Coordinates of C-alpha atoms and ligand atoms in Angstrom, one line a residue:
X22 CA -1.4 3.1 -29.7
X23 CA -2.9 0.6 -27.2
X24 CA -5.9 2.0 -25.3
X25 CA -6.8 1.0 -21.6
X26 CA -10.5 1.4 -20.9
X27 CA -12.9 0.9 -18.1
X28 CA -13.8 -2.8 -16.6
X29 CA -17.5 -2.8 -16.0
X30 CA -20.1 -5.6 -15.7
X31 CA -17.5 -8.0 -16.5
X32 CA -16.0 -6.5 -19.5
X33 CA -13.8 -4.2 -20.8
X34 CA -15.7 -0.8 -21.8
X35 CA -14.8 2.1 -23.8
X36 CA -16.7 5.4 -23.7
X37 CA -17.0 7.6 -26.4
X38 CA -15.3 11.4 -26.0
X39 CA -13.3 10.4 -22.8
X40 CA -10.1 12.2 -21.4
X41 CA -6.9 10.5 -22.4
X42 CA -3.5 10.6 -20.5
X43 CA -0.3 8.6 -21.4
X44 CA 1.0 5.4 -19.7
X45 CA 4.8 5.4 -19.9
X46 CA 7.3 2.7 -20.1
X47 CA 10.0 3.9 -17.4
X48 CA 12.8 1.5 -19.0
X49 CA 12.6 3.5 -22.1
X50 CA 10.7 6.4 -21.1
X51 CA 8.4 5.8 -24.1
X52 CA 4.4 6.1 -24.1
X53 CA 3.1 2.5 -24.3
X54 CA -0.5 3.3 -24.1
X55 CA -3.3 5.6 -23.5
X56 CA -5.5 5.6 -20.5
X57 CA -9.2 6.3 -20.9
X58 CA -10.3 8.6 -17.8
X59 CA -13.6 7.8 -16.2
X60 CA -15.9 11.0 -15.6
X61 CA -18.7 10.9 -12.9
X62 CA -21.1 9.7 -15.3
X63 CA -19.0 6.6 -16.2
X64 CA -18.1 6.1 -12.3
X65 CA -22.0 6.2 -11.6
X66 CA -22.7 3.4 -14.1
X67 CA -19.8 1.2 -12.5
X68 CA -21.6 2.0 -9.2
X69 CA -25.0 1.2 -10.6
X70 CA -23.9 -2.0 -11.9
X71 CA -22.5 -3.0 -8.6
X72 CA -25.6 -2.1 -6.8
X73 CA -27.4 -4.2 -8.9
X74 CA -25.1 -7.6 -8.7
X75 CA -24.2 -7.3 -4.7
X76 CA -27.5 -8.6 -3.1
X77 CA -27.3 -11.8 -4.8
X78 CA -23.3 -12.3 -4.3
X79 CA -24.0 -11.6 -0.6
X80 CA -26.5 -14.3 -0.3
X81 CA -24.4 -16.9 -1.3
X82 CA -23.1 -18.9 1.2
X83 CA -19.4 -17.8 2.8
X84 CA -18.4 -21.4 1.9
X85 CA -19.2 -20.6 -1.9
X86 CA -17.5 -17.0 -1.5
X87 CA -14.6 -19.1 -0.4
X88 CA -14.1 -21.3 -3.0
X89 CA -14.3 -18.5 -5.6
X90 CA -11.3 -17.0 -3.5
X91 CA -9.5 -20.2 -3.7
X92 CA -9.8 -20.5 -7.5
X93 CA -8.9 -16.8 -7.8
X94 CA -5.7 -17.6 -5.6
X95 CA -4.8 -20.4 -8.1
X96 CA -5.4 -18.1 -11.2
X97 CA -3.5 -15.5 -10.0
X98 CA -0.2 -17.9 -9.1
X99 CA -0.7 -19.5 -12.7
X100 CA -0.7 -15.8 -14.1
X101 CA 2.4 -14.5 -11.7
X102 CA 4.8 -14.3 -14.7
X103 CA 2.3 -12.4 -16.8
X104 CA 1.0 -10.3 -13.9
X105 CA 4.8 -9.4 -13.1
X106 CA 5.6 -8.2 -16.5
X107 CA 2.6 -6.0 -16.8
X108 CA 3.6 -4.2 -13.2
X109 CA 7.2 -3.8 -14.1
X110 CA 6.4 -2.5 -17.5
X111 CA 4.4 0.4 -15.9
X112 CA 6.1 0.9 -12.7
X113 CA 9.8 0.0 -13.6
X114 CA 10.2 -2.2 -10.9
X115 CA 12.4 -5.1 -11.1
X116 CA 10.6 -8.6 -12.1
X117 CA 11.6 -10.2 -8.9
X118 CA 10.2 -7.3 -7.0
X119 CA 7.0 -7.4 -9.0
X120 CA 6.7 -11.2 -8.1
X121 CA 7.3 -10.3 -4.3
X122 CA 4.6 -7.7 -4.6
X123 CA 2.2 -10.2 -6.0
X124 CA 2.9 -12.6 -3.3
X125 CA 2.4 -10.2 -0.6
X126 CA -1.1 -9.5 -2.4
X127 CA -1.8 -13.2 -2.6
X128 CA -1.2 -13.7 1.1
X129 CA -4.3 -11.5 1.6
X130 CA -6.1 -13.8 -0.9
X131 CA -5.0 -16.9 1.2
X132 CA -6.3 -15.0 4.3
X133 CA -9.9 -14.4 3.1
X134 CA -10.1 -18.0 1.9
X135 CA -10.8 -18.4 5.5
X136 CA -13.8 -16.0 5.3
X137 CA -16.2 -18.3 7.2
X138 CA -14.7 -18.4 10.0
X139 CA -13.6 -14.5 9.6
X140 CA -16.9 -13.3 9.1
X141 CA -18.8 -15.3 11.5
X142 CA -20.6 -13.8 14.5
X143 CA -20.8 -14.2 18.4
X144 CA -23.5 -15.6 20.3
X145 CA -24.2 -15.4 24.0
X146 CA -26.9 -17.9 25.3
X147 CA -28.8 -17.0 28.3
X148 CA -28.2 -13.1 28.2
X149 CA -31.5 -13.0 30.4
X150 CA -34.3 -15.3 31.2
X151 CA -34.8 -17.2 27.8
X152 CA -32.7 -14.4 26.2
X153 CA -30.1 -15.1 23.6
X154 CA -27.9 -12.3 22.2
X155 CA -25.9 -12.9 18.6
X156 CA -24.2 -10.5 16.1
X157 CA -24.0 -11.0 12.3
X158 CA -21.6 -9.1 10.2
X159 CA -23.0 -8.0 6.9
X160 CA -21.8 -6.8 3.7
X161 CA -21.9 -2.9 3.3
X162 CA -23.2 -3.0 -0.2
X163 CA -21.0 -1.1 -3.0
X164 CA -17.5 -0.2 -1.7
X165 CA -14.4 1.1 -3.2
X166 CA -10.9 1.4 -3.2
X167 CA -8.5 4.0 -4.7
X168 CA -4.9 3.1 -4.7
X169 CA -1.3 4.5 -5.4
X170 CA 1.0 3.9 -8.5
X171 CA 3.6 2.0 -6.4
X172 CA 2.3 -1.5 -5.7
X173 CA -0.2 -1.8 -8.7
X174 CA -1.3 -5.3 -7.8
X175 CA -0.8 -5.8 -4.3
X176 CA -2.7 -2.8 -2.8
X177 CA -5.9 -3.8 -5.1
X178 CA -5.8 -7.2 -3.7
X179 CA -5.5 -5.8 0.0
X180 CA -8.9 -4.1 -0.6
X181 CA -10.8 -6.2 -3.3
X182 CA -10.1 -9.5 -1.6
X183 CA -11.7 -8.7 1.6
X184 CA -14.2 -6.6 0.3
X185 CA -15.5 -9.1 -2.1
X186 CA -15.1 -12.2 0.1
X187 CA -17.6 -10.7 2.9
X188 CA -19.9 -10.2 0.1
X189 CA -19.7 -6.5 -1.3
X190 CA -19.5 -5.3 -4.7
X191 CA -16.1 -3.4 -5.6
X192 CA -15.4 -0.4 -7.5
X193 CA -11.8 0.1 -7.6
X194 CA -10.0 3.1 -9.2
X195 CA -6.1 2.5 -9.5
X196 CA -3.5 5.0 -10.2
X197 CA -3.5 6.2 -13.8
X198 CA 0.4 5.6 -13.8
X199 CA 0.0 1.8 -13.5
X200 CA -3.4 0.9 -14.5
X201 CA -3.1 -2.5 -16.1
X202 CA -2.3 -5.0 -13.5
X203 CA -6.0 -4.0 -12.0
X204 CA -7.6 -5.0 -15.3
X205 CA -6.1 -8.3 -15.3
X206 CA -7.1 -9.0 -11.7
X207 CA -10.6 -8.0 -12.6
X208 CA -10.7 -10.6 -15.7
X209 CA -9.0 -13.3 -13.5
X210 CA -11.7 -12.7 -10.7
X211 CA -14.2 -13.3 -13.1
X212 CA -12.7 -16.2 -14.4
X213 CA -12.5 -17.4 -11.0
X214 CA -16.3 -17.0 -10.2
X215 CA -16.8 -13.5 -8.9
X216 CA -20.1 -12.6 -10.9
X217 CA -19.8 -9.7 -13.4
X218 CA -20.4 -6.0 -11.9
X219 CA -19.0 -7.4 -8.4
X220 CA -15.7 -6.2 -9.5
X221 CA -15.1 -3.1 -11.6
X222 CA -12.5 -1.1 -12.5
X223 CA -12.6 2.8 -13.2
X224 CA -9.8 4.7 -14.3
X225 CA -8.3 8.5 -13.9
X226 CA -7.3 10.8 -11.4
X227 CA -8.7 13.3 -9.2
X228 CA -12.1 13.5 -11.3
X229 CA -12.7 9.7 -10.8
X230 CA -11.5 9.7 -7.1
X231 CA -14.0 12.7 -6.6
X232 CA -16.8 11.1 -8.1
X233 CA -16.2 7.9 -6.0
X234 CA -15.9 9.8 -2.6
X235 CA -19.1 11.7 -3.7
X236 CA -21.1 9.0 -4.9
X237 CA -24.1 8.5 -2.4
X238 CA -24.2 4.5 -2.9
X239 CA -20.4 3.8 -2.1
X240 CA -20.9 3.0 1.8
X241 CA -17.0 2.7 2.6
X242 CA -13.7 3.9 0.7
X243 CA -10.3 2.4 1.4
X244 CA -7.6 4.7 0.1
X245 CA -3.9 4.5 -0.3
X246 CA -1.8 7.1 -1.3
X247 CA 0.1 10.5 -0.1
X248 CA -0.9 12.3 2.9
X249 CA -2.2 15.3 1.2
X250 CA -4.5 13.4 -0.8
X251 CA -5.4 10.9 2.0
X252 CA -6.4 13.8 4.1
X253 CA -8.5 15.3 1.6
X254 CA -10.3 12.0 0.8
X255 CA -11.0 11.3 4.4
X256 CA -12.6 14.6 5.1
X257 CA -14.7 14.5 1.9
X258 CA -15.7 10.7 2.3
X259 CA -16.3 11.2 5.9
X260 CA -18.1 14.2 5.5
X261 CA -20.5 12.5 3.4
X262 CA -21.2 9.8 6.0
X263 CA -19.0 7.2 4.5
X264 CA -17.0 4.7 6.4
X265 CA -13.2 5.6 5.4
X266 CA -9.6 4.0 5.7
X267 CA -6.9 6.4 4.2
X268 CA -3.2 5.4 4.3
X269 CA -0.8 8.2 3.7
X270 CA 2.7 8.7 3.1
X271 CA 5.8 7.8 5.1
X272 CA 9.3 8.8 6.2
X273 CA 10.3 5.6 8.0
X274 CA 13.6 5.8 10.2
X275 CA 16.3 3.3 10.8
X276 CA 17.9 4.0 14.2
X277 CA 21.4 2.3 14.5
X278 CA 22.9 1.7 18.0
X279 CA 26.5 1.4 18.5
X280 CA 26.5 -2.0 19.0
X281 CA 24.6 -3.1 15.7
X282 CA 25.7 -5.3 13.2
X283 CA 26.9 -3.1 10.9
X284 CA 27.3 -5.5 7.8
X285 CA 23.6 -6.3 8.3
X286 CA 22.7 -2.8 8.3
X287 CA 24.2 -2.1 5.2
X288 CA 22.5 -4.7 3.5
X289 CA 19.2 -3.9 5.0
X290 CA 19.8 -0.1 4.2
X291 CA 20.4 -0.9 0.6
X292 CA 17.2 -2.6 0.2
X293 CA 15.3 -0.5 2.5
X294 CA 16.4 2.7 0.8
X295 CA 16.8 1.4 -2.8
X296 CA 14.6 -1.4 -3.3
X297 CA 11.9 -0.2 -5.6
X298 CA 13.9 2.9 -6.5
X299 CA 12.8 4.0 -2.9
X300 CA 9.3 4.3 -4.1
X301 CA 7.6 2.0 -1.2
X302 CA 5.7 3.2 1.7
X303 CA 7.6 0.8 3.7
X304 CA 11.1 1.8 2.6
X305 CA 13.7 3.1 5.0
X306 CA 14.9 6.5 3.6
X307 CA 16.7 7.7 6.6
X308 CA 19.3 6.1 9.2
X309 CA 19.6 8.0 12.5
X310 CA 23.1 6.8 13.8
X311 CA 24.2 7.1 17.4
X312 CA 27.6 8.2 17.9
X313 CA 30.4 9.7 15.8
X314 CA 32.6 6.6 15.3
X315 CA 29.5 4.6 14.2
X316 CA 28.3 7.2 11.6
X317 CA 31.7 7.5 10.3
X318 CA 32.3 3.7 9.8
X319 CA 28.7 3.3 8.5
X320 CA 29.1 6.1 5.8
X321 CA 32.2 4.5 4.8
X322 CA 30.7 1.1 4.2
X323 CA 27.5 2.4 2.7
X324 CA 29.5 4.3 -0.2
X325 CA 31.4 1.2 -0.9
X326 CA 28.2 -0.7 -1.1
X327 CA 26.7 1.6 -3.2
X328 CA 29.3 1.8 -5.7
X329 CA 28.7 -2.0 -6.3
X330 CA 25.0 -1.4 -6.5
X331 CA 23.6 -2.6 -10.2
X332 CA 21.0 -0.1 -11.6
X333 CA 19.2 -1.6 -14.8
X334 CA 16.1 -2.0 -16.4
X335 CA 13.4 -4.9 -15.6
X336 CA 14.6 -7.4 -18.2
X337 CA 18.3 -7.2 -16.6
X338 CA 17.9 -10.2 -13.9
X339 CA 21.1 -8.9 -12.2
X340 CA 20.0 -5.4 -11.7
X341 CA 19.2 -4.4 -7.9
X342 CA 17.5 -1.4 -8.6
X343 CA 15.2 -0.1 -11.5
X344 CA 13.9 3.3 -12.7
X345 CA 11.5 5.3 -11.1
X346 CA 7.8 5.8 -12.2
X347 CA 7.9 8.9 -14.6
X348 CA 10.0 11.7 -15.9
X349 CA 8.0 13.8 -13.6
X350 CA 8.6 11.9 -10.9
X351 CA 12.2 11.7 -11.5
X352 CA 12.7 15.3 -11.5
X353 CA 10.9 15.8 -8.0
X354 CA 13.3 13.4 -6.5
X355 CA 16.2 15.4 -8.8
X356 CA 14.9 18.3 -6.6
X357 CA 14.7 17.1 -3.5
X358 CA 18.7 16.2 -3.8
X359 CA 19.1 19.9 -4.8
X360 CA 16.9 21.1 -1.7
X361 CA 19.2 18.9 0.4
X362 CA 22.4 20.5 -0.7
X363 CA 20.7 24.1 -0.8
X364 CA 19.7 23.4 3.1
X365 CA 23.6 22.6 4.0
X366 CA 23.3 18.5 3.8
X367 CA 26.4 16.8 2.9
X368 CA 25.6 14.7 -0.5
X369 CA 28.2 12.1 -0.1
X370 CA 27.0 10.1 -3.4
X371 CA 25.0 12.0 -6.0
X372 CA 22.8 9.8 -8.2
X373 CA 21.9 12.6 -10.5
X374 CA 23.2 13.0 -14.1
X375 CA 23.7 9.6 -15.3
X376 CA 22.1 7.7 -18.0
X377 CA 21.8 3.8 -18.7
X378 CA 23.5 3.0 -21.8
X379 CA 21.0 1.9 -24.5
X380 CA 18.2 3.3 -22.3
X381 CA 19.0 6.8 -22.4
X382 CA 15.5 8.4 -22.1
X383 CA 14.4 5.8 -19.2
X384 CA 13.6 7.1 -16.1
X385 CA 16.8 6.1 -14.2
X386 CA 18.1 7.8 -11.1
X387 CA 21.4 6.3 -9.1
X388 CA 21.4 5.7 -5.6
X389 CA 21.9 8.8 -3.6
X390 CA 23.5 9.1 -0.1
X391 CA 23.0 12.4 1.9
X392 CA 25.0 12.7 5.3
X393 CA 24.6 15.3 8.2
X394 CA 20.9 16.1 7.6
X395 CA 19.3 17.9 10.5
X396 CA 15.8 17.4 11.3
X397 CA 14.8 21.2 10.8
X398 CA 15.7 20.5 6.9
X399 CA 12.5 20.4 4.5
X400 CA 14.2 17.5 2.7
X401 CA 14.1 15.5 5.9
X402 CA 10.4 16.5 6.9
X403 CA 9.1 15.8 3.4
X404 CA 8.6 12.4 1.9
X405 CA 11.0 12.0 -1.2
X406 CA 10.0 8.7 -2.4
X407 CA 12.8 8.1 -4.4
X408 CA 16.6 6.3 -4.3
X409 CA 17.9 8.7 -1.6
X410 CA 19.3 7.7 1.8
X411 CA 19.7 10.6 4.3
X412 CA 21.8 10.2 7.5
X413 CA 21.2 12.0 10.5
X414 CA 23.7 12.0 13.2
X415 CA 22.5 11.5 16.9
X416 CA 24.5 11.8 20.3
X417 CA 22.5 9.5 22.6
X418 CA 19.7 6.7 22.6
X419 CA 17.1 9.3 23.7
X420 CA 18.1 11.7 21.0
X421 CA 17.5 9.0 18.3
X422 CA 14.3 7.8 19.7
X423 CA 13.1 11.6 19.6
X424 CA 13.3 12.0 15.9
X425 CA 10.8 9.4 14.3
X426 CA 8.6 9.8 17.6
X427 CA 8.3 13.6 16.5
X428 CA 8.3 13.3 12.8
X429 CA 4.7 14.3 11.5
X430 CA 4.8 10.8 9.3
X431 CA 4.4 7.6 11.8
X432 CA 4.2 4.6 9.2
X433 CA 7.1 2.5 10.5
X434 CA 10.4 2.6 12.1
X435 CA 13.2 -0.1 12.9
X436 CA 16.1 -0.2 15.7
X437 CA 19.2 -2.0 14.7
X438 CA 21.1 -3.4 18.0
X439 CA 22.4 -6.5 19.7
X440 CA 20.7 -5.2 23.2
X441 CA 17.7 -6.6 23.8
X442 CA 17.1 -4.1 26.6
X443 CA 17.4 -1.2 24.4
X444 CA 15.2 -2.8 21.7
X445 CA 12.5 -3.2 24.2
X446 CA 12.8 0.4 25.4
X447 CA 12.7 1.4 21.8
X448 CA 9.6 -0.7 21.1
X449 CA 7.8 0.8 24.1
X450 CA 8.5 4.5 23.8
X451 CA 8.5 5.0 20.0
X452 CA 5.3 6.9 18.5
X453 CA 5.1 5.1 15.1
X454 CA 2.6 2.4 14.3
X455 CA 4.8 -0.4 12.7
X456 CA 8.4 -1.2 14.3
X457 CA 10.9 -3.6 13.1
X458 CA 13.8 -4.7 15.4
X459 CA 16.7 -5.5 13.2
X460 CA 14.1 -5.7 10.1
X461 CA 14.4 -2.8 8.0
X462 CA 10.6 -3.1 6.6
X463 CA 8.1 -4.4 9.3
X464 CA 5.4 -5.3 6.9
X465 CA 3.1 -7.4 9.2
X466 CA 1.9 -10.8 7.7
X467 CA -1.5 -11.0 6.4
X468 CA -3.2 -12.4 9.3
X469 CA -2.1 -9.1 11.4
X470 CA -3.3 -5.5 10.0
X471 CA -1.1 -3.0 8.2
X472 CA -1.4 0.7 9.4
X473 CA 0.9 3.6 10.5
X474 CA 0.2 6.7 13.1
X475 CA -0.1 10.2 12.7
X476 CA 0.0 11.7 9.2
X477 CA 0.3 8.3 7.6
X478 CA -3.3 7.0 8.4
X479 CA -6.7 8.4 8.8
X480 CA -9.5 6.1 10.1
X481 CA -9.6 3.6 12.7
X482 CA -9.2 0.3 11.1
X483 CA -6.0 -0.9 9.2
X484 CA -5.6 -2.7 6.0
X485 CA -5.9 -6.7 5.7
X486 CA -6.2 -9.0 8.7
X487 CA -9.3 -8.8 10.9
X488 CA -9.5 -5.1 10.6
X489 CA -10.5 -5.4 7.0
X490 CA -13.4 -7.7 7.8
X491 CA -14.5 -5.3 10.3
X492 CA -14.0 -2.4 7.7
X493 CA -16.0 -4.0 5.0
X494 CA -19.1 -5.1 7.2
X495 CA -21.4 -3.8 9.6
X496 CA -22.4 -5.7 12.5
X497 CA -26.3 -6.5 13.2
X498 CA -27.2 -7.4 16.9
X499 CA -30.1 -9.5 17.6
X500 CA -31.6 -9.9 21.2
X501 CA -34.0 -12.7 21.0
X502 CA -36.6 -14.3 23.4
X503 CA -38.3 -17.2 22.5
X504 CA -41.0 -17.7 25.6
X505 CA -41.7 -21.1 27.1
X506 CA -43.4 -22.3 30.2
X507 CA -40.1 -22.4 31.8
X508 CA -38.8 -19.1 31.0
X509 CA -41.5 -16.9 30.9
X510 CA -41.2 -14.2 34.1
X511 CA -45.0 -13.4 35.3
Ligands
LIG610 P1 -1.1 9.8 -4.9 O1 -1.7 10.6 -3.5 O2 -0.8 11.0 -5.7 O3 -2.5 9.0 -5.5 C1 -3.2 7.9 -4.8 C2 -4.3 7.7 -5.6 O4 -5.5 8.8 -5.5 C3 -4.5 7.6 -7.1 O5 -5.0 6.6 -7.5 C4 -4.8 8.9 -7.7 O6 -5.5 8.9 -8.8 C5 -5.9 9.1 -6.4 N1 -6.2 10.7 -6.2 C6 -5.5 12.0 -6.5 N2 -6.4 13.0 -6.4 C7 -7.4 12.4 -5.7 C8 -8.8 13.1 -5.0 N3 -8.7 14.3 -4.8 N4 -9.9 12.3 -4.6 C9 -9.6 11.1 -5.0 N5 -8.6 10.4 -5.3 C10 -7.6 11.1 -5.8 O7 -0.3 8.9 -4.6 P2 0.8 8.2 -5.6 O8 1.8 9.2 -6.1 O9 0.1 7.3 -6.6 O10 1.5 7.1 -4.5 C11 2.4 7.2 -3.7 C12 2.2 7.9 -2.2 O11 1.4 6.7 -1.7 C13 3.3 8.0 -1.1 O12 3.3 9.2 -0.4 C14 3.3 6.8 -0.5 O13 3.8 6.8 0.6 C15 2.1 6.4 -0.4 N6 1.3 5.1 0.1 C16 1.3 4.7 1.1 C17 1.2 3.4 1.6 C18 0.5 3.2 2.8 O14 0.0 1.6 3.3 N7 0.8 3.9 4.1 C19 1.6 2.4 0.5 C20 1.7 2.6 -0.3 C21 1.9 4.0 -1.0

């Protein structure tokens, strides 16, 4: 059986007597590899290697680091099919979906190819007699990233590309469910010219994660995962004096007004709720529909569209939805469907209890549509993170606006309408971090920054964009005076 080891100091390294966990192939349900977990000693070794390598890397000119990032970007493009196959084989998402994810990660590598410009400081001439003031953005030293299962390449790239481009050494702990893409990213970075020890990968779960958040030589931790873990990681790291940014879970609403283009809403709802089997932090698992007539009409259209949605494995290029990541996760999603029934919601299409011919053990679920969800239900309050679309009915715009605004998650929201006036009111009033207008998954482009509000993000600075440069550097301000005959004040 294949073993997935650590990547430390520019090579794959195996450590004796480690804890092992299985890595599944969601399409077949079979174990495809075993993952070696890093303990605190192994994490400390990776940090020591990173600490030793970092000063020389940060002394390179920003142009040099930009050139390395250009080569890294080219290598990622050359290897995109290989990377997509690795991602799909552990996550289960369709190949096109993996390629799209990689493209999003590549956009951030693109961005940091401009690191000489992004990292440059500011200068004020003549702040006082003969006095100039300037700022320098310095790398922090050793920084770390802890990433979720659902974007095995994109989220590591969100973090490692800016962190390394500005001169840090980086220790990544990817999800134990989708660990292999990170290993290839590390190898390709090395090939691109990132020196050994600057990008290290340690594997594991809470044990390795806590070794990172507790290590005194790690100066900043970027985390993406569920809210409960994000909150705990934020508290632990911030308590230890580290700079922290911790993105949590989501429950993104799509608000549908009676004047919306319902054909478009149906297409967007299918992509938003069932793309990647609903396992996206930017998924749209809730539709708040204003008006009974609109709700009835939309429900009918969704039932028809769901019946035509093709579920299949990653090799099936015509499939529109793949399996969920593990059997355990499948059972969790099924539990939420049952909970919705027990709470009195109306399960219109039930995606449980089917299997894919030839892949009977695969972790497949079919799309589920639930109507008459109410906002007091636990199945509405909590993140399901599977292919389940819940409809909440509202009578007025104000009522619909209040649901995403008062939900404890605040990652993203969308409004569907033909009215510019209503859309504008919605954008101004809704209490959510990322807003789409007739756009189901409003993921900001790489030169803006990504981050939600409320329980969806802890810490001030967001992922990628200029925020990531601020997050991974610290500012030094210099006030200098070079006295001359003309400027000395006597
Ligand atoms: P998770 O919270 O279970 O795990 C995330 C990471 O944290 C993993 O690497 C895990 O091993 C590690 N971890 C677990 N306990 C830890 C601890 N005590 N200390 C340090 N690290 C620890 O999340 P998941 O199931 O892998 O991913 C799905 C979740 O991620 C969903 O809730 C989804 O909404 C969220 N997510 C959020 C965003 C965002 O940007 N807001 C993006 C993608 C996914």
